[in-house]
Amino acid sequence: MRVLGIETSCDDTGVTLIEADGDFGRGCSFNILGNALSSQKDLGEQYGGVFPAMAKREHAKNLVPALTVCLCDAAALEEKPSDISHYLPQLKEILEREPELLAQLTPFLAKYARPEINALAVTVGPGLEPCLWVGINFARALSAAWSIPIVAVNHMEGHIVMSMMEHSNILENVGMSGKMHSLEFPALSLLISGGHTELVLMREFGKYEIIGKTRDDAVGEAFDKVARMLGLPYPGGPHISRLAEEARSSITTYDVVKVSLPRPMLNEDNFDFSFSGLKTAVLRLTENRELTDDDKRVLAREFEDAVTDVLVGKTLRAADEYGANTVILGGGVSANLHIRNELSRKLKAESCKLLVCPPEFSTDNAVMIALAGYFHLPAATPAAQAGALKKEFADPATLAANGSLKLG
């Protein structure tokens, strides 16, 4: 089965074509035939964050070029002029609020033949709703033009699925292949990103129970805000991690600010998180103070250590309480090597397996959306119909964005 994935939940525009075979847990394998990802990182650095209206415009500008690159990589773009007049009124209605996208898509469809694709998988939430709508309307337009069904995908499930796959040829990107790790249930997922910090119990694939979540800031949001306090660029996570690692490897004398940050909610009898107090503690240490480079390194290290202690401590306790032998780490902050290494080290001591995707695919991408969509295809295999998954195509007429969509 060939699935085209479309991801526009925040500020990365992703389009991917995969070919997959097999069912969940039954020898599933996949190949990336084509992949394109357009980042708005430069805009984020310039403006200090993501602005939904601006991100929406960038998605509308980037989707058709990304689709072109993706299909070219897959050798699936055949120049074959065709008459699109019979469905052009429908395209205009679907893309009424996306005039730039319509202006690019109509000549593309008139120039190229319908590619060999079995389904479209598109992110419907959670995320920034203006951004989600661009991807959804793009999928609806392609569905109308090419008569291809759509699968609605939960962005967070995409992160889980991506970490459950064993990858090869990672550096080649296109041509990357993979298969599913062996997995025992129940499994526990730690999802950490700019918008989410959640512990999700999975008793079988497709059935999720959120057993812990942040009560205020997501962990990635806390990284960004603390980075701003330290005068570091956006996004803040990689810059804090770099300084923290420099502190671990080079600072031997501490003729700098002495810091000891709290480990919020670490010992409370629940699996929730809170990072606003930790962020405030950093603010109190930095306000009205000229920080040296070493001050920043020590603060970055202590902040990263505090976050890691909380995430790892709560995850281990949850895994023990629910009898999980596998922990799945996903989301953009999972690229943080210190968090990865500490979680891996502590889980190994408890004979618990850690599944985590390559750092290159930890941030938002369309590969994870295509994979998650594949597992929800009604026609995957007959055996799949008896499984736990909701396996149905979306109705393009009622498909809608849900910025606060939950796993469940």
Coordinates of C-alpha atoms in Angstrom, one line a residue:
M1 CA 0.0 0.0 0.0
R2 CA 1.2 3.5 -0.9
V3 CA 0.3 6.2 1.6
L4 CA 0.9 10.0 1.1
G5 CA 1.4 11.7 4.5
I6 CA 0.7 15.4 5.0
E7 CA 1.8 17.2 8.2
T8 CA 1.0 20.9 9.0
S9 CA 0.3 20.8 12.7
C10 CA 2.7 23.6 13.7
D11 CA 5.5 25.2 11.7
D12 CA 7.0 22.4 9.7
T13 CA 5.4 21.5 6.3
G14 CA 5.9 17.8 5.6
V15 CA 4.8 15.6 2.6
T16 CA 5.9 11.9 2.4
L17 CA 5.2 8.9 0.3
I18 CA 5.7 5.6 1.9
E19 CA 5.1 2.0 0.8
A20 CA 4.1 -0.3 3.6
D21 CA 3.1 -3.9 4.0
G22 CA 1.8 -6.1 6.9
D23 CA -0.3 -5.4 9.9
F24 CA 0.6 -3.9 13.3
G25 CA 2.6 -6.5 15.2
R26 CA 2.4 -8.9 12.2
G27 CA 5.6 -8.3 10.3
C28 CA 4.9 -4.7 9.3
S29 CA 7.6 -3.1 7.1
F30 CA 7.9 0.2 5.2
N31 CA 10.0 2.1 2.7
I32 CA 10.2 5.9 2.3
L33 CA 9.8 6.5 -1.4
G34 CA 9.8 10.3 -1.3
N35 CA 10.1 12.8 1.5
A36 CA 10.0 16.6 1.8
L37 CA 10.1 18.8 4.8
S38 CA 10.1 22.6 4.8
S39 CA 11.0 24.2 8.1
Q40 CA 10.0 27.7 9.3
K41 CA 13.0 27.7 11.7
D42 CA 14.4 30.9 10.3
L43 CA 11.1 32.7 10.9
G44 CA 10.9 31.4 14.4
E45 CA 14.4 32.7 15.1
Q46 CA 13.6 36.0 13.6
Y47 CA 10.3 36.5 15.6
G48 CA 11.1 34.5 18.7
G49 CA 8.4 31.9 18.2
V50 CA 5.6 30.5 16.1
F51 CA 2.8 32.8 15.0
P52 CA -0.2 30.8 13.8
A53 CA -1.3 33.2 11.0
M54 CA 2.2 33.5 9.7
A55 CA 2.8 29.7 9.9
K56 CA -0.5 29.1 8.0
R57 CA 0.6 31.3 5.1
E58 CA 3.9 29.5 5.0
H59 CA 2.2 26.1 4.8
A60 CA 0.0 27.4 1.9
K61 CA 3.2 28.5 0.1
N62 CA 5.2 25.3 0.8
L63 CA 2.8 22.4 0.3
V64 CA 2.8 22.2 -3.5
P65 CA 6.6 22.5 -3.8
A66 CA 6.9 19.9 -1.1
L67 CA 4.5 17.5 -2.9
T68 CA 6.5 18.1 -6.1
V69 CA 9.8 17.2 -4.4
C70 CA 8.3 14.2 -2.7
L71 CA 6.9 12.7 -5.9
C72 CA 10.0 13.5 -7.8
D73 CA 12.1 11.6 -5.2
A74 CA 9.7 8.7 -5.5
A75 CA 9.9 8.7 -9.4
A76 CA 6.1 9.1 -9.2
L77 CA 5.7 12.4 -11.0
E78 CA 4.7 11.9 -14.6
E79 CA 4.2 14.9 -16.8
K80 CA 0.9 14.3 -18.6
P81 CA -1.3 17.3 -19.3
S82 CA -5.0 16.8 -18.4
D83 CA -8.3 18.7 -18.4
I84 CA -9.2 19.6 -14.8
S85 CA -12.2 21.7 -15.6
H86 CA -14.7 19.1 -14.4
Y87 CA -13.5 19.3 -10.8
L88 CA -12.1 22.8 -10.8
P89 CA -15.3 24.3 -9.2
Q90 CA -14.9 21.8 -6.3
L91 CA -11.3 22.7 -5.8
K92 CA -12.2 26.4 -5.7
E93 CA -14.8 25.7 -3.1
I94 CA -12.4 23.6 -1.0
L95 CA -9.6 26.1 -1.2
E96 CA -11.7 29.2 -0.9
R97 CA -9.7 30.4 2.1
E98 CA -6.4 29.2 0.6
P99 CA -6.0 31.3 -2.6
E100 CA -2.3 30.9 -2.8
L101 CA -2.5 27.2 -2.4
L102 CA -5.2 27.1 -5.1
A103 CA -3.1 29.2 -7.5
Q104 CA -0.2 26.7 -7.2
L105 CA -2.2 23.5 -7.1
T106 CA -4.3 24.0 -10.2
P107 CA -1.4 24.2 -12.7
F108 CA 0.3 21.3 -10.9
L109 CA -2.8 19.1 -11.4
A110 CA -3.2 20.2 -15.0
K111 CA 0.4 19.3 -15.7
Y112 CA 0.9 15.9 -14.0
A113 CA -0.8 12.6 -14.0
R114 CA -2.4 11.0 -11.0
P115 CA 0.4 9.2 -9.1
E116 CA 0.0 5.6 -7.8
I117 CA -1.2 6.3 -4.3
N118 CA -3.7 4.2 -2.3
A119 CA -4.6 6.7 0.5
L120 CA -3.9 10.1 1.9
A121 CA -3.0 10.5 5.6
V122 CA -3.4 13.9 7.1
T123 CA -2.9 15.4 10.6
V124 CA -6.2 16.6 12.0
G125 CA -4.9 17.5 15.5
P126 CA -3.7 18.3 18.0
G127 CA -1.9 21.5 16.9
L128 CA -2.5 25.0 15.7
E129 CA -5.9 25.0 14.1
P130 CA -5.1 27.5 11.3
C131 CA -2.1 25.4 10.3
L132 CA -4.1 22.1 10.5
W133 CA -6.8 23.5 8.3
V134 CA -4.3 24.2 5.5
G135 CA -3.1 20.5 5.4
I136 CA -6.6 19.2 5.7
N137 CA -7.9 21.3 2.8
F138 CA -4.9 20.3 0.8
A139 CA -5.7 16.6 1.4
R140 CA -9.4 17.3 0.5
A141 CA -8.4 18.9 -2.7
L142 CA -6.1 16.1 -3.7
S143 CA -8.8 13.6 -2.8
A144 CA -11.2 15.3 -5.0
A145 CA -8.8 15.6 -7.9
W146 CA -7.3 12.1 -7.7
S147 CA -10.2 10.1 -6.2
I148 CA -8.0 9.0 -3.3
P149 CA -9.6 8.3 0.2
I150 CA -8.3 10.1 3.3
V151 CA -7.3 8.8 6.7
A152 CA -7.5 11.3 9.6
V153 CA -4.4 11.0 11.9
N154 CA -3.8 12.1 15.4
H155 CA -0.4 13.8 15.5
M156 CA 0.6 12.3 18.9
E157 CA -0.2 8.8 17.6
G158 CA 2.2 9.6 14.8
H159 CA 5.0 10.2 17.3
I160 CA 4.2 6.9 19.0
V161 CA 4.2 4.9 15.8
M162 CA 7.5 6.5 14.6
S163 CA 9.3 5.4 17.7
M164 CA 7.9 1.9 17.5
M165 CA 9.6 1.3 14.1
E166 CA 13.1 0.0 13.7
H167 CA 14.8 2.2 11.1
S168 CA 17.7 1.6 8.6
N169 CA 19.4 3.9 6.0
I170 CA 18.5 6.9 8.2
L171 CA 21.0 9.3 6.7
E172 CA 19.7 8.6 3.2
N173 CA 16.2 9.7 4.2
V174 CA 14.6 8.8 0.9
G175 CA 15.2 5.0 0.6
M176 CA 15.0 4.7 4.4
S177 CA 13.2 1.5 5.4
G178 CA 12.0 0.0 8.6
K179 CA 10.0 -2.6 10.4
M180 CA 8.2 -2.8 13.7
H181 CA 10.0 -3.6 16.9
S182 CA 8.7 -6.5 18.9
L183 CA 6.5 -5.2 21.6
E184 CA 4.8 -6.5 24.7
F185 CA 1.7 -4.8 26.2
P186 CA 1.1 -2.9 28.3
A187 CA 3.5 -0.3 27.0
L188 CA 4.0 3.2 28.3
S189 CA 4.6 6.3 26.1
L190 CA 6.4 9.4 27.2
L191 CA 5.4 12.2 24.8
I192 CA 7.5 15.4 25.2
S193 CA 7.3 18.3 22.8
G194 CA 6.7 22.1 22.6
G195 CA 3.0 21.6 23.2
H196 CA 2.7 18.3 25.1
T197 CA 4.1 16.4 28.1
E198 CA 2.1 13.2 28.6
L199 CA 2.4 9.7 30.0
V200 CA 0.2 7.5 27.9
L201 CA -0.6 3.9 28.8
M202 CA -1.2 1.6 25.9
R203 CA -2.8 -1.8 26.7
E204 CA -3.1 -2.5 22.9
F205 CA -2.3 -0.5 19.9
G206 CA -5.0 2.2 19.3
K207 CA -6.3 2.2 22.8
Y208 CA -4.7 4.9 24.9
E209 CA -5.1 6.1 28.5
I210 CA -3.5 9.4 29.5
I211 CA -2.2 8.7 33.0
G212 CA -0.2 11.9 33.4
K213 CA 0.1 15.3 31.8
T214 CA 1.5 18.7 32.4
R215 CA -0.7 21.1 34.4
D216 CA 0.8 24.1 32.9
D217 CA 3.8 24.5 30.5
A218 CA 4.8 21.7 28.2
V219 CA 8.5 20.7 28.6
G220 CA 9.5 22.1 25.2
E221 CA 7.8 25.3 26.0
A222 CA 9.7 25.5 29.2
F223 CA 13.0 25.0 27.4
D224 CA 12.1 27.8 25.0
K225 CA 11.2 30.3 27.8
V226 CA 14.3 29.5 29.8
A227 CA 16.4 29.9 26.7
R228 CA 14.9 33.4 26.2
M229 CA 15.9 34.3 29.8
L230 CA 19.4 33.2 29.0
G231 CA 19.5 35.3 25.8
L232 CA 19.5 32.2 23.6
P233 CA 17.9 32.0 20.2
Y234 CA 14.6 30.2 19.4
P235 CA 14.0 27.2 19.4
G236 CA 15.7 27.1 22.8
G237 CA 16.1 23.3 23.4
P238 CA 19.2 22.6 21.3
H239 CA 21.0 25.7 22.7
I240 CA 20.3 24.8 26.3
S241 CA 21.5 21.3 25.7
R242 CA 24.7 22.5 24.1
L243 CA 25.5 24.8 27.0
A244 CA 24.5 22.0 29.5
E245 CA 26.9 19.6 27.8
E246 CA 29.7 22.2 27.9
A247 CA 29.1 22.6 31.6
R248 CA 29.3 18.8 32.2
S249 CA 32.5 18.5 30.2
S250 CA 34.5 21.6 30.9
I251 CA 33.5 23.5 34.0
T252 CA 35.6 22.2 36.9
T253 CA 35.5 25.3 39.2
Y254 CA 32.3 27.1 40.0
D255 CA 33.3 30.7 40.4
V256 CA 29.8 31.4 39.0
V257 CA 26.3 31.6 40.1
K258 CA 25.4 28.7 42.5
V259 CA 22.1 27.1 41.5
S260 CA 19.9 24.4 42.8
L261 CA 16.6 24.2 41.0
P262 CA 13.4 22.4 42.2
R263 CA 12.3 19.1 40.8
P264 CA 8.5 19.9 40.6
M265 CA 6.0 17.2 41.5
L266 CA 8.7 14.5 41.4
N267 CA 7.6 12.9 44.7
E268 CA 3.8 13.6 44.5
D269 CA 1.5 10.6 44.3
N270 CA 0.5 11.1 40.7
F271 CA 2.0 11.1 37.2
D272 CA 1.3 14.7 36.3
F273 CA 4.0 17.3 35.5
S274 CA 4.5 21.0 36.2
F275 CA 7.2 23.2 34.7
S276 CA 6.0 26.7 35.3
G277 CA 7.5 26.9 38.8
L278 CA 10.9 25.6 37.5
K279 CA 10.8 28.3 34.8
T280 CA 10.0 30.9 37.5
A281 CA 12.9 29.7 39.6
V282 CA 15.3 30.3 36.7
L283 CA 13.7 33.8 36.2
R284 CA 14.4 34.7 39.8
L285 CA 18.1 33.7 39.4
T286 CA 18.5 35.6 36.2
E287 CA 16.5 38.9 36.6
N288 CA 18.6 42.0 37.3
R289 CA 21.8 40.1 36.8
E290 CA 24.5 40.2 34.2
L291 CA 25.2 36.5 33.4
T292 CA 28.6 35.4 32.3
D293 CA 29.0 32.6 29.8
D294 CA 29.8 30.2 32.6
D295 CA 26.7 31.3 34.5
K296 CA 24.6 30.4 31.5
R297 CA 26.3 27.0 31.2
V298 CA 25.7 26.1 34.8
L299 CA 22.1 27.3 34.7
A300 CA 21.5 25.4 31.5
R301 CA 22.9 22.2 33.0
E302 CA 20.9 22.5 36.2
F303 CA 17.7 23.2 34.3
E304 CA 18.2 20.3 32.0
D305 CA 19.1 18.0 34.9
A306 CA 16.0 19.1 36.8
V307 CA 13.7 18.4 33.8
T308 CA 15.4 15.1 33.2
D309 CA 15.1 14.0 36.8
V310 CA 11.3 14.7 36.8
L311 CA 10.6 13.0 33.4
V312 CA 12.7 10.0 34.1
G313 CA 11.6 9.6 37.7
K314 CA 7.9 9.7 36.9
T315 CA 8.2 7.5 33.9
L316 CA 10.1 4.8 35.8
R317 CA 7.5 4.9 38.6
A318 CA 4.6 4.7 36.1
A319 CA 6.2 1.8 34.3
D320 CA 6.6 -0.1 37.6
E321 CA 3.0 0.6 38.7
Y322 CA 1.4 -0.5 35.5
G323 CA 3.8 -3.4 34.7
A324 CA 5.1 -2.0 31.5
N325 CA 8.1 -3.7 30.0
T326 CA 8.4 -1.2 27.1
V327 CA 8.7 2.6 27.2
I328 CA 8.2 4.5 24.0
L329 CA 9.7 8.0 23.9
G330 CA 8.4 10.4 21.3
G331 CA 8.0 14.1 20.4
G332 CA 10.4 16.8 19.5
V333 CA 12.1 17.0 22.9
S334 CA 13.0 13.3 22.6
A335 CA 15.9 14.5 20.5
N336 CA 17.5 15.7 23.7
L337 CA 20.4 13.3 24.1
H338 CA 20.7 13.8 27.9
I339 CA 17.1 12.9 28.4
R340 CA 17.5 9.9 26.1
N341 CA 20.6 8.6 27.7
E342 CA 19.4 9.0 31.3
L343 CA 16.0 7.3 30.5
S344 CA 17.8 4.5 28.6
R345 CA 20.3 4.0 31.5
K346 CA 17.6 3.9 34.2
L347 CA 15.3 1.6 32.2
K348 CA 18.1 -0.8 31.4
A349 CA 18.7 -1.2 35.1
E350 CA 15.1 -2.2 35.5
S351 CA 15.2 -4.6 32.5
C352 CA 12.7 -2.4 30.7
K353 CA 13.0 -1.7 26.9
L354 CA 13.2 1.8 25.5
L355 CA 11.9 2.5 22.0
V356 CA 12.8 5.9 20.5
C357 CA 13.1 7.1 16.9
P358 CA 16.2 8.6 15.4
P359 CA 16.7 12.2 16.4
E360 CA 16.3 13.2 12.7
F361 CA 12.6 12.1 12.9
S362 CA 11.8 13.1 16.5
T363 CA 10.4 16.5 15.4
D364 CA 7.3 16.9 13.3
N365 CA 7.4 15.1 10.0
A366 CA 5.1 13.5 7.5
V367 CA 6.6 10.0 7.7
M368 CA 5.1 9.4 11.1
I369 CA 1.7 10.6 9.8
A370 CA 1.9 8.3 6.8
L371 CA 2.8 5.3 9.0
A372 CA 0.0 6.0 11.6
G373 CA -2.4 6.5 8.7
Y374 CA -1.4 3.1 7.2
F375 CA -2.3 1.3 10.4
H376 CA -5.8 2.7 10.2
L377 CA -6.4 1.8 6.6
P378 CA -9.6 -0.3 6.2
A379 CA -8.0 -2.4 3.5
A380 CA -4.7 -3.1 5.1
T381 CA -5.5 -6.8 5.7
P382 CA -8.7 -8.8 6.6
A383 CA -7.2 -9.7 10.0
A384 CA -6.9 -6.0 10.8
Q385 CA -10.7 -5.6 10.9
A386 CA -10.9 -7.6 14.1
G387 CA -8.2 -5.5 15.9
A388 CA -8.5 -2.6 18.3
L389 CA -8.0 0.1 15.7
K390 CA -10.7 2.4 14.3
K391 CA -10.3 1.6 10.6
E392 CA -12.3 3.8 8.4
F393 CA -11.8 6.5 5.8
A394 CA -12.7 10.1 6.7
D395 CA -15.6 11.9 5.0
P396 CA -13.9 14.8 3.2
A397 CA -17.0 17.0 3.5
T398 CA -16.9 16.8 7.3
L399 CA -13.2 16.4 8.0
A400 CA -12.2 19.1 10.4
A401 CA -9.2 20.4 12.5
N402 CA -9.2 19.8 16.2
G403 CA -6.4 21.7 17.9
S404 CA -7.0 20.0 21.2
L405 CA -7.5 16.5 19.9
K406 CA -6.7 13.8 22.6
L407 CA -5.4 10.3 22.3
G408 CA -8.1 7.8 23.1

